Amino acid sequence: MKKRFKRELGQLNDIYRWIDVKTENIDSNSLDDIKLCIEEVFVNLVKYSNCSYIDLFINRIDSLIELTFMDDGVQFDPLAKENEILSDSLNRSKSGIGLYILENRMDSLDYQYLNGKNVFTMRKHI
């Protein structure tokens, strides 16, 4: 299932409503993790990608949820940067915390640049 969203932070509520419909019968903790990760990716795309749209695909195969973001913005592989989270939370920079959140709440992350599009996929077993 695919839906296209404008590159506007105000679209988050539409995304949440759409996700609620597409993720029936998922426990609330898993759904909270999914929504938090969607928010992290979407906000970064809105702020930094300079894309004209953001496509979000959701696919459920048995106990696996797969979420894929596709955009036509500036090519950027978020997984290529090493995650530099310091153990001392007072010294953490904002850079890299989003990736840390994704890595700790999703089971796998994948990035590809295909036909001029950024394709970022997150998978979670529920």
Coordinates of C-alpha atoms in Angstrom, one line a residue:
M1 CA 0.0 0.0 0.0
K2 CA 1.4 3.4 -1.0
K3 CA 0.5 6.9 -0.1
R4 CA 2.1 10.2 -1.2
F5 CA 2.6 13.0 1.2
K6 CA 3.6 16.7 0.8
R7 CA 6.9 17.8 2.3
E8 CA 5.2 19.5 5.2
L9 CA 5.4 18.7 8.9
G10 CA 1.6 19.2 9.1
Q11 CA 1.3 15.9 7.2
L12 CA 2.3 13.9 10.2
N13 CA -1.3 13.7 11.5
D14 CA -2.4 12.3 8.1
I15 CA 0.4 9.8 8.2
Y16 CA -0.6 8.7 11.7
R17 CA -4.3 8.2 10.7
W18 CA -3.2 6.2 7.6
I19 CA -0.9 4.1 9.7
D20 CA -3.6 3.4 12.3
V21 CA -5.8 2.0 9.5
K22 CA -3.1 -0.1 8.0
T23 CA -1.7 -1.6 11.2
E24 CA -4.8 -3.1 12.8
N25 CA -4.2 -5.7 15.4
I26 CA -0.7 -4.6 16.3
D27 CA 0.2 -4.2 20.0
S28 CA 0.4 -0.7 21.3
N29 CA 4.1 -0.8 22.1
S30 CA 5.0 -1.9 18.5
L31 CA 2.7 0.7 17.1
D32 CA 4.3 3.4 19.2
D33 CA 7.8 2.3 18.0
I34 CA 6.6 2.4 14.4
K35 CA 5.1 5.8 14.7
L36 CA 8.1 7.2 16.4
C37 CA 10.4 5.9 13.7
I38 CA 8.1 7.2 11.0
E39 CA 8.2 10.6 12.6
E40 CA 12.0 10.6 12.8
V41 CA 12.4 9.8 9.1
F42 CA 9.6 12.1 7.9
V43 CA 10.8 15.1 9.9
N44 CA 14.3 14.7 8.6
L45 CA 13.0 14.4 5.0
V46 CA 11.0 17.6 5.4
K47 CA 13.9 19.5 7.0
Y48 CA 16.8 18.4 4.9
S49 CA 16.0 16.5 1.7
N50 CA 14.6 19.3 -0.5
C51 CA 12.3 16.8 -2.0
S52 CA 9.0 17.6 -3.8
Y53 CA 7.1 14.7 -2.3
I54 CA 7.5 11.8 0.1
D55 CA 6.0 8.4 -0.7
L56 CA 5.4 6.0 2.1
F57 CA 4.8 2.3 1.5
I58 CA 3.5 -0.1 4.1
N59 CA 3.6 -3.8 3.7
R60 CA 2.6 -6.5 6.2
I61 CA 3.7 -10.0 5.7
D62 CA 2.5 -12.2 8.6
S63 CA 4.4 -10.8 11.6
L64 CA 6.6 -8.4 9.7
I65 CA 5.8 -4.8 9.0
E66 CA 7.9 -3.1 6.3
L67 CA 7.8 0.7 5.9
T68 CA 9.5 2.3 2.9
F69 CA 10.1 6.0 2.3
M70 CA 10.8 7.1 -1.2
D71 CA 11.6 10.7 -2.2
D72 CA 13.2 12.7 -5.0
G73 CA 15.3 14.8 -2.8
V74 CA 19.1 15.2 -2.4
Q75 CA 20.8 11.8 -2.3
F76 CA 21.7 10.9 1.2
D77 CA 22.4 7.6 2.8
P78 CA 21.6 7.9 6.5
L79 CA 23.2 4.5 7.2
A80 CA 26.6 5.5 5.8
K81 CA 27.3 7.9 8.6
E82 CA 28.7 6.2 11.7
N83 CA 26.3 6.5 14.6
E84 CA 28.2 8.7 17.1
I85 CA 26.2 8.5 20.3
L86 CA 28.2 9.3 23.3
S87 CA 27.5 7.3 26.5
D88 CA 27.2 10.5 28.5
S89 CA 23.7 11.9 27.6
L90 CA 24.7 15.4 28.6
N91 CA 27.3 15.4 25.7
R92 CA 25.1 14.0 23.0
S93 CA 24.7 16.0 19.9
K94 CA 21.4 16.0 18.1
S95 CA 23.2 14.4 15.1
G96 CA 22.8 10.7 15.1
I97 CA 20.2 10.4 17.8
G98 CA 17.4 9.7 15.2
L99 CA 19.4 6.9 13.7
Y100 CA 20.0 5.5 17.2
I101 CA 16.3 5.5 17.8
L102 CA 15.6 3.7 14.5
E103 CA 18.3 1.1 15.1
N104 CA 16.9 0.4 18.6
R105 CA 13.2 0.1 17.6
M106 CA 13.4 -1.5 14.2
D107 CA 14.8 -4.9 13.3
S108 CA 16.4 -3.9 10.1
L109 CA 17.2 -0.7 8.1
D110 CA 18.1 -0.5 4.4
Y111 CA 19.0 2.4 2.1
Q112 CA 19.3 2.4 -1.7
Y113 CA 19.5 5.2 -4.3
L114 CA 17.4 4.0 -7.3
N115 CA 16.5 5.9 -10.5
G116 CA 17.2 9.2 -8.8
K117 CA 15.2 8.4 -5.7
N118 CA 16.2 7.8 -2.1
V119 CA 14.6 4.6 -0.9
F120 CA 14.8 3.9 2.9
T121 CA 13.2 0.8 4.3
M122 CA 12.6 -0.2 7.9
R123 CA 11.3 -3.6 9.1
K124 CA 9.9 -4.7 12.4
H125 CA 8.7 -8.0 13.6
I126 CA 5.5 -7.7 15.6

